[in-house]
Structures are given as C-alpha cells and as structure tokens.
mmCIF file of C-alpha atoms in Angstrom:
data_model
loop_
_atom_site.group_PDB
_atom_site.id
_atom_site.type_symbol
_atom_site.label_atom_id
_atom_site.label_comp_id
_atom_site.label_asym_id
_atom_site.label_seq_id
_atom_site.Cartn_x
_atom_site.Cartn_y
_atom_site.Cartn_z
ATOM 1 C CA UNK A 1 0.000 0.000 0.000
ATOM 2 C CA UNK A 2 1.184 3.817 -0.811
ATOM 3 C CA UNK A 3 2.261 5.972 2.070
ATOM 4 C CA UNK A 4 1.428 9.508 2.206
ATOM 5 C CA UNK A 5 4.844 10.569 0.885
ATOM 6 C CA UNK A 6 4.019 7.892 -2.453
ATOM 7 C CA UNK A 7 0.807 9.071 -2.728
ATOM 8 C CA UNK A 8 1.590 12.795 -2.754
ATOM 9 C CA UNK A 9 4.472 12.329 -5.356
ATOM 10 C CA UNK A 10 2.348 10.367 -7.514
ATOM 11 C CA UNK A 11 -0.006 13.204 -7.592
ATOM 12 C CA UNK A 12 2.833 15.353 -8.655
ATOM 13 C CA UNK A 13 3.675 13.623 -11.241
ATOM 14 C CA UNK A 14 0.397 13.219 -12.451
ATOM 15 C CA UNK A 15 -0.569 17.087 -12.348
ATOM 16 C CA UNK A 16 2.616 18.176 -14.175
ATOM 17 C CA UNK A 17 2.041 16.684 -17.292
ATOM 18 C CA UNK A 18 -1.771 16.920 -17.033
ATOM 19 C CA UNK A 19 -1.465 20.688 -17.438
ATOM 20 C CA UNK A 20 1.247 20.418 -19.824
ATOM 21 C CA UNK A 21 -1.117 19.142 -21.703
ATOM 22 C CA UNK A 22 -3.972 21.009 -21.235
ATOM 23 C CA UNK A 23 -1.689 24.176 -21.887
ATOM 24 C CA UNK A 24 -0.298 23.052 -25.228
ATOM 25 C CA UNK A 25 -4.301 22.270 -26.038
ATOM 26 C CA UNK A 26 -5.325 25.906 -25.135
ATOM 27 C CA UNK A 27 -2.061 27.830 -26.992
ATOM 28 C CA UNK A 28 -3.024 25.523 -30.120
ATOM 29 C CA UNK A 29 -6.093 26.450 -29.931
ATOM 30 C CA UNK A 30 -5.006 29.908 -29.743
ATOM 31 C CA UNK A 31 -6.990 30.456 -26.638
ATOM 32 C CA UNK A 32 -10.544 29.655 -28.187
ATOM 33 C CA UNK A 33 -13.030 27.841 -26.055
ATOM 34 C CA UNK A 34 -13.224 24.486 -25.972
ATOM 35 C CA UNK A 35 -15.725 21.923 -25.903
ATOM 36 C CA UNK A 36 -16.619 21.803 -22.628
ATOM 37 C CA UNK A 37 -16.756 25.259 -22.238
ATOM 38 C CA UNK A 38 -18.576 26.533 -24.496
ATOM 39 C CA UNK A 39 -21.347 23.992 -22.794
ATOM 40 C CA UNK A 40 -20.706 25.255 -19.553
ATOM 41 C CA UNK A 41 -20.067 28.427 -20.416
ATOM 42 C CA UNK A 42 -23.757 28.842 -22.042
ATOM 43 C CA UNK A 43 -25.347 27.249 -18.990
ATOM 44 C CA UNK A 44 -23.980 29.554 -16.414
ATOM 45 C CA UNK A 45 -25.784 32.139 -18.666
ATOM 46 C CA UNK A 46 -28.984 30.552 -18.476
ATOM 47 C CA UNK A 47 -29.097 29.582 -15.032
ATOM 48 C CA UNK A 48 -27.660 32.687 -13.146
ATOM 49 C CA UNK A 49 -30.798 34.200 -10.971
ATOM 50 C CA UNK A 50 -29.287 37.073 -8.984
ATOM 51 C CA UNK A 51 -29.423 35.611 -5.547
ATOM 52 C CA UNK A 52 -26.658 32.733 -6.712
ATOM 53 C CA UNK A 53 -24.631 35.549 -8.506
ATOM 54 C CA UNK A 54 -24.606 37.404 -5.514
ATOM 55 C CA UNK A 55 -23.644 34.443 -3.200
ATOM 56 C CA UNK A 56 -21.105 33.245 -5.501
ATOM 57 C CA UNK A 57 -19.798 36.713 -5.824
ATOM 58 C CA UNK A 58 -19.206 36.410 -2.363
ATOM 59 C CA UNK A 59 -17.209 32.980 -2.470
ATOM 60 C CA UNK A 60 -15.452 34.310 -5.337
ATOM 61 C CA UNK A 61 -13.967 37.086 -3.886
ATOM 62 C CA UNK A 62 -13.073 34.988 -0.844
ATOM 63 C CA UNK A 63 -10.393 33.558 -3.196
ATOM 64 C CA UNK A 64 -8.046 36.519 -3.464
ATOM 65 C CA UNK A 65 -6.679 39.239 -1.826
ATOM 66 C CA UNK A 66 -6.384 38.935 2.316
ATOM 67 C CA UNK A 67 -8.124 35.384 3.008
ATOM 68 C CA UNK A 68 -5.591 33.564 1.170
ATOM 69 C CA UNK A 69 -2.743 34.566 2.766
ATOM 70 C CA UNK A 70 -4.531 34.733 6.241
ATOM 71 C CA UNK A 71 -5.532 30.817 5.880
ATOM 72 C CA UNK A 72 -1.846 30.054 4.736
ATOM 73 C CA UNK A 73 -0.197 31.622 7.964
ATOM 74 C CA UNK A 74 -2.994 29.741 9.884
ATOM 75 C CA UNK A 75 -1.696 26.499 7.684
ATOM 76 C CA UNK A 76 2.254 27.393 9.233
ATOM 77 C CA UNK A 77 0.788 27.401 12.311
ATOM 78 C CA UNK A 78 -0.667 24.400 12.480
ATOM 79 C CA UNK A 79 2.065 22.673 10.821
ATOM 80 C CA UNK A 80 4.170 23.461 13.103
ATOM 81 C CA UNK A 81 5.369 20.712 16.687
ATOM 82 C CA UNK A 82 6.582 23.811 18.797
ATOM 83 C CA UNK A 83 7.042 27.094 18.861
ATOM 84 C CA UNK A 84 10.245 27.290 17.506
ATOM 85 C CA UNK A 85 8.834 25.764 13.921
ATOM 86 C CA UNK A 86 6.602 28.433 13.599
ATOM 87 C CA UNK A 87 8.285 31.256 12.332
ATOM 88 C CA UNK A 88 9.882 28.885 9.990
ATOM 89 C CA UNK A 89 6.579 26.980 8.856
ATOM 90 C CA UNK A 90 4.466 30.318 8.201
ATOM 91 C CA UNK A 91 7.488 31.461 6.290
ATOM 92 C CA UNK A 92 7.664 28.354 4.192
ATOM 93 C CA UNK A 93 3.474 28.456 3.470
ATOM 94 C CA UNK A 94 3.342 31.755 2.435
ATOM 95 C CA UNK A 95 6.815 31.627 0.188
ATOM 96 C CA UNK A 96 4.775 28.432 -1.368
ATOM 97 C CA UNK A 97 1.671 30.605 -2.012
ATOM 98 C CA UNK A 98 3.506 34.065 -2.647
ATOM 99 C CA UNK A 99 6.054 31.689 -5.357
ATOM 100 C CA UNK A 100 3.365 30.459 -6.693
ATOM 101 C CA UNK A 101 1.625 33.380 -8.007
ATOM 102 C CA UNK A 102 4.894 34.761 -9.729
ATOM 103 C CA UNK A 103 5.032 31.292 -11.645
ATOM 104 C CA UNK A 104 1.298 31.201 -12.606
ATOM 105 C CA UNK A 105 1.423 35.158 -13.862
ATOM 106 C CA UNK A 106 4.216 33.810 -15.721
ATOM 107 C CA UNK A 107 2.196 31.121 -17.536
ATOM 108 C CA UNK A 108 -0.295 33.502 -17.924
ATOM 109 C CA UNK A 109 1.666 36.128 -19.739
ATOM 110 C CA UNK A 110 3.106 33.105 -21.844
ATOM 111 C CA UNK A 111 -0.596 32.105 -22.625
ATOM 112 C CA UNK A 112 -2.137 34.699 -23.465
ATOM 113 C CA UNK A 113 -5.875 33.712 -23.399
ATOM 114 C CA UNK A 114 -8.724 35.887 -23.456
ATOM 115 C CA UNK A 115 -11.330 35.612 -21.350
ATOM 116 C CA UNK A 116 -15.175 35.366 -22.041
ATOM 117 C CA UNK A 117 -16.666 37.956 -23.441
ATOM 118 C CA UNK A 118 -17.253 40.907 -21.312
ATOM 119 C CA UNK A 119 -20.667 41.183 -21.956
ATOM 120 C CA UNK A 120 -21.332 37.868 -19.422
ATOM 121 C CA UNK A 121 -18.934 39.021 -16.865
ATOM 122 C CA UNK A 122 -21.079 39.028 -13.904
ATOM 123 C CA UNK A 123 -17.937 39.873 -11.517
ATOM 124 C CA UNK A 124 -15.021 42.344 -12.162
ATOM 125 C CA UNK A 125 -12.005 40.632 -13.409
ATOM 126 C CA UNK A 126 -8.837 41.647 -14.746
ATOM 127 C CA UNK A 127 -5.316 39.964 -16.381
ATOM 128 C CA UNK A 128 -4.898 37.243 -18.784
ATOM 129 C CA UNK A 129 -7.861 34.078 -18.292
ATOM 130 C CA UNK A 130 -5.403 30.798 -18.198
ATOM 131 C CA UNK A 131 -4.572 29.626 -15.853
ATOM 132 C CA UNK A 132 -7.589 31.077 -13.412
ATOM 133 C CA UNK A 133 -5.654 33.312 -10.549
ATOM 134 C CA UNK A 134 -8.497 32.800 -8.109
ATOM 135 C CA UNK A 135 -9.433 28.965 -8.687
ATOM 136 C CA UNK A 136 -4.937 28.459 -8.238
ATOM 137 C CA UNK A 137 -5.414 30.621 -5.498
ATOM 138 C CA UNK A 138 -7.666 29.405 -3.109
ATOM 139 C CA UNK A 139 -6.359 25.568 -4.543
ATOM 140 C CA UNK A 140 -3.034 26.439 -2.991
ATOM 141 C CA UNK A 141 -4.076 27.589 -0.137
ATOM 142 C CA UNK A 142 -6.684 24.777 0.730
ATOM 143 C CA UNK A 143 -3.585 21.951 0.094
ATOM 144 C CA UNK A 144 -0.823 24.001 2.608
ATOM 145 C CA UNK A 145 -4.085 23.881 5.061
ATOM 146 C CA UNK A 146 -5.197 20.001 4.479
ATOM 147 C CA UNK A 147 -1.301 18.759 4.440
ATOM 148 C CA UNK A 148 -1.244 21.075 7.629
ATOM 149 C CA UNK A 149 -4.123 19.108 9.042
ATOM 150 C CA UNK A 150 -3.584 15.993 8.226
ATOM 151 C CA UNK A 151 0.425 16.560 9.605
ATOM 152 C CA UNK A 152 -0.773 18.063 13.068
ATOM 153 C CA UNK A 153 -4.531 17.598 13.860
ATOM 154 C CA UNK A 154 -6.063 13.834 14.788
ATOM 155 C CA UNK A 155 -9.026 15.031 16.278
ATOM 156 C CA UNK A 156 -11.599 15.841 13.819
ATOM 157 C CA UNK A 157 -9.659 16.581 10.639
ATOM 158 C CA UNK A 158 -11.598 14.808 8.181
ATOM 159 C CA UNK A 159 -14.308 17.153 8.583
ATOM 160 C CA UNK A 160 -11.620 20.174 8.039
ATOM 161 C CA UNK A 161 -9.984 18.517 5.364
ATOM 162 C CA UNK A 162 -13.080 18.503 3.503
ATOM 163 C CA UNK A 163 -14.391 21.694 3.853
ATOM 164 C CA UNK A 164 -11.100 23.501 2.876
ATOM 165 C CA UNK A 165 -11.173 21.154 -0.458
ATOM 166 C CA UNK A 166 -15.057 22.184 -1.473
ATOM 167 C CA UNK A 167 -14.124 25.784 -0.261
ATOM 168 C CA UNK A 168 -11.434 25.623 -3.008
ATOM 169 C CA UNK A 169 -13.738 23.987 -5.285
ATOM 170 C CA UNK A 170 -16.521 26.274 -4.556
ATOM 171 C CA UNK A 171 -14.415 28.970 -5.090
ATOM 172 C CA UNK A 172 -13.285 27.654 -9.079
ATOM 173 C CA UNK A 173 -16.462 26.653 -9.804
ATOM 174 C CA UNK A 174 -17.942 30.319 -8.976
ATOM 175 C CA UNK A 175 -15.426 31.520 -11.837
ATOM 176 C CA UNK A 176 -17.788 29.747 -14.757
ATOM 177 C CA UNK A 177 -20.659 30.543 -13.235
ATOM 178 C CA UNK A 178 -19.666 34.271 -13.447
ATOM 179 C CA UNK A 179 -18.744 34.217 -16.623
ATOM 180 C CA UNK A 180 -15.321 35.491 -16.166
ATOM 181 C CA UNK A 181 -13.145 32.131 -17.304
ATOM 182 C CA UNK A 182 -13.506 29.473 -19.396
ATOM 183 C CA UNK A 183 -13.835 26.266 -17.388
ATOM 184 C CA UNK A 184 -10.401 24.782 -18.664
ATOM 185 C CA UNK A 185 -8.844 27.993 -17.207
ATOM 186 C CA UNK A 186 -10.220 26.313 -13.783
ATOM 187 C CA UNK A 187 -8.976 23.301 -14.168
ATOM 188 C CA UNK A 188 -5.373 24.108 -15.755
ATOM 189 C CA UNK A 189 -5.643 26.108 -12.163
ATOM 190 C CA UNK A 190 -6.043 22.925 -10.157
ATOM 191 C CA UNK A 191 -3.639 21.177 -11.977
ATOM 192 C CA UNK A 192 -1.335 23.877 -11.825
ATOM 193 C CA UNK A 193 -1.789 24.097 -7.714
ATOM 194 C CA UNK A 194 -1.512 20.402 -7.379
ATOM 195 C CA UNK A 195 2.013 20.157 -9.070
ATOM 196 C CA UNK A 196 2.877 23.060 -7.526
ATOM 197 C CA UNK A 197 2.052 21.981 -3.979
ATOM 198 C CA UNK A 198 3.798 18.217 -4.432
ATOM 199 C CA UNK A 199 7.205 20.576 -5.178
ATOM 200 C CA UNK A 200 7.051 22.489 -2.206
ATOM 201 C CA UNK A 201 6.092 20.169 0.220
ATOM 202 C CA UNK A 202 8.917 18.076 -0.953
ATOM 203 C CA UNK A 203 11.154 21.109 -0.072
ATOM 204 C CA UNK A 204 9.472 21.753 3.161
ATOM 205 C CA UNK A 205 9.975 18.265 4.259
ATOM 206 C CA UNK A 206 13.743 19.702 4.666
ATOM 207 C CA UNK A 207 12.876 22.041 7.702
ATOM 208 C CA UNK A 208 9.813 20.279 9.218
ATOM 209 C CA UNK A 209 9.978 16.678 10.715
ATOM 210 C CA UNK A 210 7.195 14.547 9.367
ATOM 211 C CA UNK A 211 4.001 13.059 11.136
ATOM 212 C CA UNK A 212 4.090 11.717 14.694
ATOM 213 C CA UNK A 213 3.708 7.602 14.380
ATOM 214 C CA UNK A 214 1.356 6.372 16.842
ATOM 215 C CA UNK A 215 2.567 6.380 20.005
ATOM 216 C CA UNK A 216 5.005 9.105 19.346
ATOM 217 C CA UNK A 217 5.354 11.659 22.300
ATOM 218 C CA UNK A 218 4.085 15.494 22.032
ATOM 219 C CA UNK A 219 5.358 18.515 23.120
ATOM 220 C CA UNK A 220 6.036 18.349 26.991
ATOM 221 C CA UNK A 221 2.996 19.908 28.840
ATOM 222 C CA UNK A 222 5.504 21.359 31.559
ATOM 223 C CA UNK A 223 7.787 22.957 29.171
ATOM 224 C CA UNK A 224 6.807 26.403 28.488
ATOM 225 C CA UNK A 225 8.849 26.294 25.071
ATOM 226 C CA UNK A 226 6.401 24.119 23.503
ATOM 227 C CA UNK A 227 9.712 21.794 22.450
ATOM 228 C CA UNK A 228 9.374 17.994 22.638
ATOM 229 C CA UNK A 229 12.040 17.264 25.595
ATOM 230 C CA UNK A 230 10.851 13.961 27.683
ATOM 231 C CA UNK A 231 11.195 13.332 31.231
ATOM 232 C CA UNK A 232 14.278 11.205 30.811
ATOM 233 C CA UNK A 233 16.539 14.027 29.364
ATOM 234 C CA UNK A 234 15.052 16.149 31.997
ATOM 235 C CA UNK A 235 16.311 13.711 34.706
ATOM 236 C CA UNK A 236 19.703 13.727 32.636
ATOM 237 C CA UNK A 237 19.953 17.442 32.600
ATOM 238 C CA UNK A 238 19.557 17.616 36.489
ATOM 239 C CA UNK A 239 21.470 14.338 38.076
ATOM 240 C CA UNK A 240 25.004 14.775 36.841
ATOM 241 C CA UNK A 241 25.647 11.315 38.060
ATOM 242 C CA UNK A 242 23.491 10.149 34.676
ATOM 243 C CA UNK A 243 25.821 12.602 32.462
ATOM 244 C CA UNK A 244 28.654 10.388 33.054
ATOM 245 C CA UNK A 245 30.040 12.116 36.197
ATOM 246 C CA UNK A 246 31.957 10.783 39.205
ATOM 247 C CA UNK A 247 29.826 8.619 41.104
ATOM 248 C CA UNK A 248 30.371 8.716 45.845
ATOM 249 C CA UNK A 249 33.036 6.675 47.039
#
C-alpha cells in the first residue's frame, strides 16, 4: 500500500504533465473555447438568478486578496510541533503561495488567453484568463491547510480537510458561473496548484519533521517552550551522576 509521501508524489507527477497538456491544447487552440466550455459556459448564462450571482460573488472574492494569505499563515501554524517551527513553517506556506503566483502570472503572460466575453462578466475581473488566478489561489491555499491538518490535527480533521477542499472547489467553480473564465482555465488552475504543492512540500519536508507515528510523544505539557524534551533528558539534565560524572566513594 502507498504511504502519504508515495501518494503525494504520484499526484505530482500526475498534475505536471496533465497541465502540460492542457496548456499546449489551449495555446493551439489559440486560446478559443473548448468543448466543454462553451457547454458550460452557455449554462452559467442561463441559469444565473441574482441571488446565486450574488452568493457566488461572495465565495469568489473569498479567493483573493487577504483570506488567502490569512488561511496560509494559519496552515504554518498548524504545521508546526513547537514554537520554535513556527516562524519557519508560516514562512515556508506563504513563500509556497507568494512563489506560486509569480510562476502562474508567468504562464499567464506566456498564454495569453482571453477571457469570455465581457458582456457575461457578472464579476469584475482583470489579467490574462489561463490559468484562473483565483481557482490556483484558493487551490493552494486549501492543500498548505489540508497537508497542515492531516500533519498536526487527529481530532476531527476529516471534517476540516473537507471543507477547505469544497471551499477551493466552490471557489473555481464560482469563476464559470460568473462568466469570467472558461472552465479549462479552472482546471489548468487545479492542476497547476496540485504540481505546484507536491514541489514544495517536498522542499518543506527539509525544515519540518514529518508526522508523529502512533505512540510518538508530544510537546512536553511542563515545558513552556512548547519543544518535545521527555522526562528522561530532563532527569539527565539535572542528576550529573546520569551525564557520566563521578559517582560517591
């Protein structure tokens, strides 16, 4: 059976060439719709009354700007055994997310797709359509928060897990719906998050220890430093006898 680590590398694997793929269909295309979205394209128009504009408006915009970068500091933070990890694990989620976006604005400038037209925009929206900034976005940010979970939370997780993934979803999806990408601008975003997230967690995995086995001890409650120091190298620390020094006559 795959371990985490073989799991999350095959996924890595899988993503990279995925939106290789999907790229070289969209610049051969020379950024014209494809199949799939023209269909969903033309049912987001005919099935967009304004109360689900207006809530997905909401989720949309929950993709960009502050939230993101506010859920990934939360993600170092959880990530992180003691105290002294979490200066370095917020630094390493937010250089993922923050690295990220230069490399996907890159793409996009190499891209070059248009978006839909303007006149079924029913958000504002800006930049280059391919990948989708919002649907990589929120992607990234809903991976550093479920590897965070899954790294440093037993208790109730699943439940956590799940609702960052269908917030990142949501969040993708509410980009057709609006009318302001194609939908294989939303997926070359997921596919584009995925691979990215596999690389960085595999540099990550440099600075931060990996999940507890069972059994493993936590963090000493009577240590105030939050580090991971048993009772036994307490004991050391004060009996000198135990450090290897001269034992009564």
């Amino acid at each position: 059976m795959l371990g985490p680590v073989s799991r999350k590398s095959l996924v890595g694997l899988a993503a990279w060439p995925a939106f290789a793929a999907l790229t070289v269909l969209v610049v051969l295309g020379h950024g014209a719709p494809l199949a799939p979205d023209r269909g969903l394209h033309a049912w987001s128009l005919a099935h967009r009354p304004p109360v689900a504009a207006a809530v997905a408006r909401g989720l949309t915009d929950t993709g960009t700007g502050v939230v993101p970068y506010a859920l990934a500091v939360l993600a170092g933070v959880i990530a992180a055994r003691t105290r002294r990890q979490r200066g370095t694990a917020v630094l390493l989620a937010l250089g993922c997310l923050v690295l990220g976006q230069v490399a996907r604005f890159g793409v996009m400038a190499l891209v070059g797709r248009a978006r839909p037209p303007h006149a079924d925009w029913q958000a504002l929206a800006s930049g280059w359509s391919y990948p989708s900034g919002h649907t990589t976005t929120s992607a990234m940010t809903a991976g550093l928060l479920i590897a965070a979970l899954y790294l440093r939370s037993p208790r109730g997780r699943g439940v956590l897990m799940a609702l960052a993934a269908c917030w990142a979803v949501g969040v993708g999806l509410t980009r057709v719906f609006l009318g302001v990408h194609w939908f294989t601008d939303v997926v070359g975003g997921w596919l584009f998050a995925a691979g990215w997230l596999c690389a960085c967690g595999a540099v990550a995995a440099r600075w931060l220890p990996g999940r507890p086995g069972p059994g493993a001890p936590g963090p000493g409650p009577a240590d105030p430093s939050g580090d991971a120091e048993g009772p036994l190298e307490r004991d050391t620390a004060e009996d000198p006898r135990r450090r290897g020094g001269a034992r009564p006559a």
